[in-house]
Amino acid sequence: MKSLALNILDIVQNSIRARANEITIRITESSEEDIYTIEIRDNGSGIPDGIIDNVTDPFVTTRTTRKIGMGLPLLRHHAELTGGSLKIKSKEGMGTEIKATFSFRHLDRQPLGDITGVLKIIIAANPGIDFIYNHLTDKGEYSFSTRETKEYLETDSLYENSLLDDIAGMIGENLKGIGATGFDYRGNV
Amino acid sequence: MSKISSLADLRKKREELQAGMDIRIRALNPENIVQVKVAMATCGIASGSKTIMEFFLEQLDRRNIEGVVTQTGCMGYCYAEPTIEVKLPGQDPVVFGFVDLKRADQIIEKYIKTGELVDGIIPVNYQTIDLKE
Ligand SMILES: Nc1ncnc2c1ncn2[C@@H]1O[C@H](COP(=O)(O)OP(=O)(O)O)[C@@H](O)[C@H]1O
Ligand SMILES: [Mg+2]
């Protein structure tokens, strides 16, 4: 994966497949403390007890379309390359929390990349899921929620290309405002 | 309008567009619209499915095609990623592999607009991909 945003897109797929209806993505970055973390939390089915200890082994997957699962092993690999780690907490029937910790300054840490584009497509493709995106830097914090946005706009659907682009633009402006690093900024109109 | 950086800006722009009747109201009857599903598992994402999904979202809208773009998990064709499934109204779904921007454009211009088949079709014994996950 070329960027952290693509890793996030992939990890969120696990939550979608686990039938979550609320998924929270939280990024915390601090160059001062040399730390960059990504947390993804869902209220889906949880990881079965029998496999939780082994999910970062590529030969562990519950899917039937193919025999290896690569998402979590890849994320763990990327985190460990920077001296960081991957932690997974999950309870069957309750949900799952994934936390990847990276060194902020390590050369092997991928940049965040196109996070607003990733949010655009997961929002478009999953109208039944509430997404919360939270980003914390040394300078400040920004939070976005699809539910809050729908309520504010008095609409039950955000599925419209120009609206989604505006939402992506809005998130980008705010990330710029708090000095988030490494994301592809596409100025909005 | 200047930069949108808050929900209030977002609402203001919506209201302006609505006043100008610029927002198409979609009749989202799935039977009558084109459905595009982009496979979004690890191998798909690693080979560019995000770009393809964004392209369809944007281009169906620009080219005024009544359609819904959504995603699915692994379709089991890792060797042919990015893969997408296109279902035209009243027809069986068709799966296309190795979808880059050029092929995506052909799929819209030829297959979606005129029903003409284009390269890259993966023959499948259809169940439906949702069930296979
Ligand atoms: N958020 C989650 N909720 C429930 N199960 C999960 C979650 N994340 C991972 N899993 C389980 O861990 C397995 C491995 O995940 P992953 O490494 O992403 O590979 P894959 O998604 O290709 O199977 C999944 O098949 C699934 O059983
Ligand atoms: Mg996965």
Coordinates of N, CA and C in Angstrom, one line a residue, chain A residues 11 14-15 24 26 38-42 47 55 72 75 86-90 96-100:
Chain A
I11 N -8.6 -1.7 5.9 CA -9.0 -2.2 7.3 C -10.5 -1.9 7.5
N14 N -12.9 -4.6 6.6 CA -13.1 -5.7 7.6 C -14.3 -5.3 8.5
S15 N -14.4 -4.1 8.9 CA -15.5 -3.6 9.7 C -16.8 -3.7 8.9
T24 N -15.5 4.2 13.5 CA -14.7 5.4 13.9 C -13.3 5.3 13.4
R26 N -9.7 7.2 13.8 CA -9.0 8.3 14.6 C -7.5 8.3 14.3
I38 N -3.0 5.2 14.2 CA -4.3 5.1 13.5 C -5.2 4.1 14.3
E39 N -6.3 4.5 14.6 CA -7.3 3.6 15.4 C -8.5 3.5 14.5
I40 N -9.0 2.3 14.4 CA -10.2 2.0 13.7 C -11.1 1.1 14.6
R41 N -12.3 1.7 14.9 CA -13.1 1.0 15.9 C -14.5 0.7 15.2
D42 N -15.0 -0.4 15.4 CA -16.3 -0.7 14.9 C -17.2 -1.5 15.9
I47 N -14.1 -10.3 16.2 CA -13.2 -11.4 15.6 C -13.5 -12.7 16.5
V55 N -4.7 -13.3 13.9 CA -5.2 -12.6 12.7 C -4.1 -11.9 11.9
L72 N -4.5 -7.1 7.7 CA -3.9 -6.9 9.0 C -2.4 -7.2 9.0
L75 N -0.7 -4.2 7.5 CA -0.7 -3.0 8.4 C 0.4 -3.2 9.5
L86 N 1.1 -3.2 16.1 CA -0.3 -3.3 15.8 C -1.0 -4.0 17.0
K87 N -2.1 -3.3 17.5 CA -2.8 -4.0 18.6 C -4.2 -4.2 18.2
I88 N -4.8 -5.3 18.6 CA -6.2 -5.6 18.2 C -6.9 -6.0 19.4
K89 N -8.1 -5.4 19.6 CA -9.0 -5.8 20.7 C -10.3 -6.1 20.1
S90 N -10.9 -7.2 20.5 CA -12.1 -7.5 19.9 C -12.9 -8.4 20.8
T96 N -14.8 -4.4 17.3 CA -13.3 -4.5 17.2 C -12.6 -3.2 17.2
E97 N -11.5 -3.2 17.8 CA -10.6 -2.0 17.8 C -9.2 -2.3 17.3
I98 N -8.8 -1.6 16.3 CA -7.5 -1.9 15.7 C -6.7 -0.6 16.0
K99 N -5.5 -0.8 16.5 CA -4.6 0.4 16.7 C -3.2 0.2 16.2
A100 N -2.9 1.0 15.2 CA -1.5 0.8 14.6 C -0.7 2.0 15.1

